[in-house]
mmCIF file of C-alpha atoms in Angstrom:
data_model
loop_
_atom_site.group_PDB
_atom_site.id
_atom_site.type_symbol
_atom_site.label_atom_id
_atom_site.label_comp_id
_atom_site.label_asym_id
_atom_site.label_seq_id
_atom_site.Cartn_x
_atom_site.Cartn_y
_atom_site.Cartn_z
ATOM 1 C CA SER A 1 30.052 30.037 -34.910
ATOM 2 C CA LYS A 2 31.084 29.999 -31.169
ATOM 3 C CA SER A 3 31.473 33.190 -29.119
ATOM 4 C CA TYR A 4 34.717 33.848 -27.745
ATOM 5 C CA SER A 5 33.467 33.199 -24.455
ATOM 6 C CA GLU A 6 31.747 29.825 -25.082
ATOM 7 C CA ARG A 7 34.990 28.777 -26.411
ATOM 8 C CA LYS A 8 36.914 29.762 -23.458
ATOM 9 C CA ARG A 9 34.361 27.928 -21.188
ATOM 10 C CA GLY A 10 34.524 24.919 -23.294
ATOM 11 C CA ILE A 11 38.543 24.903 -22.998
ATOM 12 C CA PHE A 12 37.849 25.568 -18.920
ATOM 13 C CA LEU A 13 35.438 22.311 -18.763
ATOM 14 C CA ARG A 14 37.454 19.941 -20.901
ATOM 15 C CA SER A 15 40.529 21.037 -18.940
ATOM 16 C CA PHE A 16 38.925 20.642 -15.548
ATOM 17 C CA PHE A 17 37.460 16.887 -16.456
ATOM 18 C CA LEU A 18 40.730 15.961 -18.039
ATOM 19 C CA PHE A 19 42.356 16.896 -14.759
ATOM 20 C CA LYS A 20 39.617 16.187 -12.131
ATOM 21 C CA LYS A 21 41.697 13.802 -10.230
ATOM 22 C CA GLN A 22 44.304 16.168 -9.587
ATOM 23 C CA ILE A 23 41.847 18.892 -8.512
ATOM 24 C CA LEU A 24 40.283 16.670 -6.187
ATOM 25 C CA ILE A 25 43.951 16.040 -4.591
ATOM 26 C CA LEU A 26 44.485 19.901 -4.638
ATOM 27 C CA PHE A 27 40.994 20.243 -2.682
ATOM 28 C CA LEU A 28 41.525 17.744 -0.230
ATOM 29 C CA LEU A 29 45.022 19.055 0.427
ATOM 30 C CA THR A 30 43.733 22.620 1.013
ATOM 31 C CA LEU A 31 40.866 21.463 2.772
ATOM 32 C CA PHE A 32 43.053 19.353 5.276
ATOM 33 C CA SER A 33 45.815 22.413 5.649
ATOM 34 C CA SER A 34 43.154 24.729 6.233
ATOM 35 C CA ASN A 35 41.676 22.711 9.154
ATOM 36 C CA PHE A 36 44.954 23.067 11.046
ATOM 37 C CA PHE A 37 44.565 26.912 11.107
ATOM 38 C CA LEU A 38 41.034 26.009 12.825
ATOM 39 C CA VAL A 39 42.999 23.814 15.523
ATOM 40 C CA GLY A 40 45.195 26.484 16.569
ATOM 41 C CA PRO A 41 43.094 28.928 18.607
ATOM 42 C CA TYR A 42 41.553 25.853 20.594
ATOM 43 C CA ILE A 43 45.318 24.646 21.348
ATOM 44 C CA SER A 44 46.079 28.063 22.468
ATOM 45 C CA LYS A 45 43.118 28.212 24.724
ATOM 46 C CA LEU A 46 44.044 24.960 26.167
ATOM 47 C CA PHE A 47 47.555 26.169 26.455
ATOM 48 C CA ILE A 48 46.750 29.396 28.440
ATOM 49 C CA ASP A 49 43.964 28.113 30.330
ATOM 50 C CA LYS A 50 45.389 24.644 31.753
ATOM 51 C CA ALA A 51 49.316 25.279 31.406
ATOM 52 C CA VAL A 52 49.880 28.846 31.854
ATOM 53 C CA ILE A 53 46.841 30.030 34.412
ATOM 54 C CA GLY A 54 47.218 26.509 36.043
ATOM 55 C CA ARG A 55 50.911 26.438 36.292
ATOM 56 C CA ASP A 56 50.936 22.801 35.229
ATOM 57 C CA THR A 57 54.485 22.159 33.834
ATOM 58 C CA GLY A 58 53.693 18.689 32.622
ATOM 59 C CA LYS A 59 50.846 20.334 30.612
ATOM 60 C CA PHE A 60 52.908 23.090 29.387
ATOM 61 C CA PHE A 61 55.378 20.636 28.077
ATOM 62 C CA ALA A 62 52.783 18.475 26.469
ATOM 63 C CA LEU A 63 50.859 20.880 24.851
ATOM 64 C CA SER A 64 53.798 22.601 23.504
ATOM 65 C CA VAL A 65 54.828 19.586 21.873
ATOM 66 C CA ILE A 66 51.396 18.822 20.561
ATOM 67 C CA GLY A 67 51.275 22.644 18.922
ATOM 68 C CA GLY A 68 55.137 22.288 17.463
ATOM 69 C CA SER A 69 53.899 19.106 16.115
ATOM 70 C CA LEU A 70 50.614 20.450 14.613
ATOM 71 C CA PHE A 71 52.642 23.484 13.328
ATOM 72 C CA LEU A 72 55.348 21.450 11.611
ATOM 73 C CA PHE A 73 52.604 18.983 10.128
ATOM 74 C CA SER A 74 50.732 21.792 8.795
ATOM 75 C CA ILE A 75 54.072 23.288 7.023
ATOM 76 C CA LEU A 76 54.390 19.600 5.698
ATOM 77 C CA ILE A 77 51.130 19.409 4.271
ATOM 78 C CA LYS A 78 51.435 22.997 2.749
ATOM 79 C CA LEU A 79 54.725 22.006 1.005
ATOM 80 C CA ILE A 80 53.175 18.919 -0.218
ATOM 81 C CA ALA A 81 50.112 21.107 -1.740
ATOM 82 C CA ASP A 82 52.566 23.305 -3.376
ATOM 83 C CA ILE A 83 54.747 20.834 -4.919
ATOM 84 C CA ALA A 84 51.403 19.168 -6.143
ATOM 85 C CA LYS A 85 50.199 22.236 -7.180
ATOM 86 C CA ASN A 86 53.191 23.127 -9.432
ATOM 87 C CA ARG A 87 53.246 19.818 -10.882
ATOM 88 C CA ILE A 88 49.643 19.912 -11.939
ATOM 89 C CA ALA A 89 49.988 23.480 -13.358
ATOM 90 C CA VAL A 90 53.036 22.491 -15.461
ATOM 91 C CA LYS A 91 51.088 19.729 -16.751
ATOM 92 C CA LEU A 92 47.652 21.429 -17.448
ATOM 93 C CA LYS A 93 49.629 24.890 -19.163
ATOM 94 C CA LEU A 94 51.644 22.603 -21.136
ATOM 95 C CA ASN A 95 48.415 20.523 -22.216
ATOM 96 C CA LEU A 96 46.518 23.815 -23.101
ATOM 97 C CA ALA A 97 49.411 25.319 -24.854
ATOM 98 C CA GLY A 98 49.974 22.459 -26.923
ATOM 99 C CA LYS A 99 46.157 22.438 -27.700
ATOM 100 C CA PHE A 100 46.402 26.255 -28.559
ATOM 101 C CA ILE A 101 49.393 25.958 -30.735
ATOM 102 C CA ARG A 102 48.099 22.850 -32.588
ATOM 103 C CA LYS A 103 44.666 24.996 -33.290
ATOM 104 C CA PHE A 104 46.959 28.133 -34.363
ATOM 105 C CA TYR A 105 48.826 26.318 -37.048
ATOM 106 C CA SER A 106 45.800 24.487 -38.329
ATOM 107 C CA LEU A 107 44.295 27.988 -39.015
ATOM 108 C CA ASP A 108 44.427 29.645 -42.499
ATOM 109 C CA LEU A 109 46.674 32.105 -43.559
ATOM 110 C CA SER A 110 44.164 34.775 -44.527
ATOM 111 C CA PHE A 111 42.612 34.409 -40.641
ATOM 112 C CA LEU A 112 45.924 34.977 -38.973
ATOM 113 C CA GLN A 113 46.552 37.832 -41.222
ATOM 114 C CA ALA A 114 42.986 39.409 -40.199
ATOM 115 C CA LYS A 115 43.931 39.556 -36.985
ATOM 116 C CA SER A 116 46.666 41.217 -35.109
ATOM 117 C CA THR A 117 49.577 40.026 -33.513
ATOM 118 C CA GLY A 118 48.532 41.228 -30.086
ATOM 119 C CA GLU A 119 44.912 39.469 -30.219
ATOM 120 C CA ASN A 120 46.653 36.249 -31.125
ATOM 121 C CA ILE A 121 49.132 36.606 -28.006
ATOM 122 C CA TYR A 122 46.273 37.467 -25.960
ATOM 123 C CA ARG A 123 44.162 34.546 -26.915
ATOM 124 C CA PHE A 124 47.298 32.591 -25.938
ATOM 125 C CA SER A 125 47.468 34.202 -22.434
ATOM 126 C CA ASP A 126 43.917 32.851 -21.611
ATOM 127 C CA THR A 127 45.406 29.610 -21.393
ATOM 128 C CA GLU A 128 47.701 30.812 -18.617
ATOM 129 C CA ARG A 129 44.608 32.313 -16.900
ATOM 130 C CA ILE A 130 42.369 29.098 -17.341
ATOM 131 C CA ALA A 131 45.016 26.811 -15.784
ATOM 132 C CA ASP A 132 45.811 29.665 -12.818
ATOM 133 C CA PHE A 133 41.956 29.341 -12.273
ATOM 134 C CA ILE A 134 42.110 25.728 -12.168
ATOM 135 C CA VAL A 135 45.017 24.793 -10.102
ATOM 136 C CA GLU A 136 45.007 28.014 -7.772
ATOM 137 C CA HIS A 137 41.322 29.360 -7.205
ATOM 138 C CA LEU A 138 39.203 26.280 -8.016
ATOM 139 C CA PRO A 139 40.318 24.059 -5.171
ATOM 140 C CA SER A 140 40.354 27.110 -2.527
ATOM 141 C CA LEU A 141 36.660 27.531 -3.719
ATOM 142 C CA LEU A 142 35.744 24.217 -3.305
ATOM 143 C CA ALA A 143 37.342 23.989 -0.051
ATOM 144 C CA ASP A 144 35.431 27.289 1.145
ATOM 145 C CA ILE A 145 32.241 25.893 0.032
ATOM 146 C CA PHE A 146 32.385 22.611 1.915
ATOM 147 C CA LYS A 147 33.918 24.696 5.229
ATOM 148 C CA ILE A 148 30.879 27.001 5.199
ATOM 149 C CA PRO A 149 28.140 24.571 6.497
ATOM 150 C CA VAL A 150 30.705 23.170 9.091
ATOM 151 C CA MET A 151 31.386 26.555 10.375
ATOM 152 C CA LEU A 152 27.474 27.386 10.241
ATOM 153 C CA GLY A 153 26.825 24.073 12.146
ATOM 154 C CA ILE A 154 29.257 24.951 14.858
ATOM 155 C CA SER A 155 28.282 28.516 15.203
ATOM 156 C CA LEU A 156 24.617 27.064 15.454
ATOM 157 C CA TRP A 157 25.579 24.895 18.192
ATOM 158 C CA ILE A 158 27.488 27.649 20.049
ATOM 159 C CA SER A 159 24.900 30.145 19.333
ATOM 160 C CA PRO A 160 21.797 30.487 17.033
ATOM 161 C CA ARG A 161 22.455 34.581 16.545
ATOM 162 C CA LEU A 162 26.192 33.638 15.623
ATOM 163 C CA ALA A 163 24.846 31.335 13.199
ATOM 164 C CA VAL A 164 22.564 33.792 11.578
ATOM 165 C CA LEU A 165 25.365 36.468 11.592
ATOM 166 C CA LEU A 166 27.615 33.924 9.628
ATOM 167 C CA PHE A 167 24.771 32.850 7.349
ATOM 168 C CA ILE A 168 24.646 36.562 6.323
ATOM 169 C CA LEU A 169 28.133 37.054 5.988
ATOM 170 C CA SER A 170 28.879 33.773 4.281
ATOM 171 C CA PRO A 171 28.963 35.071 0.515
ATOM 172 C CA LEU A 172 31.690 37.741 1.448
ATOM 173 C CA PHE A 173 33.736 34.406 2.984
ATOM 174 C CA LEU A 174 33.634 33.039 -0.543
ATOM 175 C CA LEU A 175 34.755 36.379 -2.309
ATOM 176 C CA HIS A 176 37.716 36.685 -0.282
#
């Protein structure tokens, strides 16, 4: 007989492979939307250096339009990601709940009487936690793992000492 954690890991892996295309979409949307936040400081620097300090009205308006467009586009991407995340979450939770209920009803009455009602409800809530991890945390974790080498490469290009510091602190970046 498998232990409870082994069964839980098996449910997670089966759900992951069943919904891998949707998880990939969430990963790409998360990665794409997070890149807008990396562009923001660069646009701000251009805005201040070229438009405000240089007193160039044309660049001021051009950079304002670019910044506003990037902001609106990032909100649109975030909205699409949230809608996709909610649709995938509903499908995944229904899939897991259906499997749990089918398994639950296939058990012997003596097994159900041996377990408390609270324990069975607790096991049912595991499907919710697995679905939340797959839909919420896994795409963000994959995006962070992808972004760390990019950030280390950029920091190495700017300053090797900065790259070493970021490399040391990168495990903390994943824990956020």
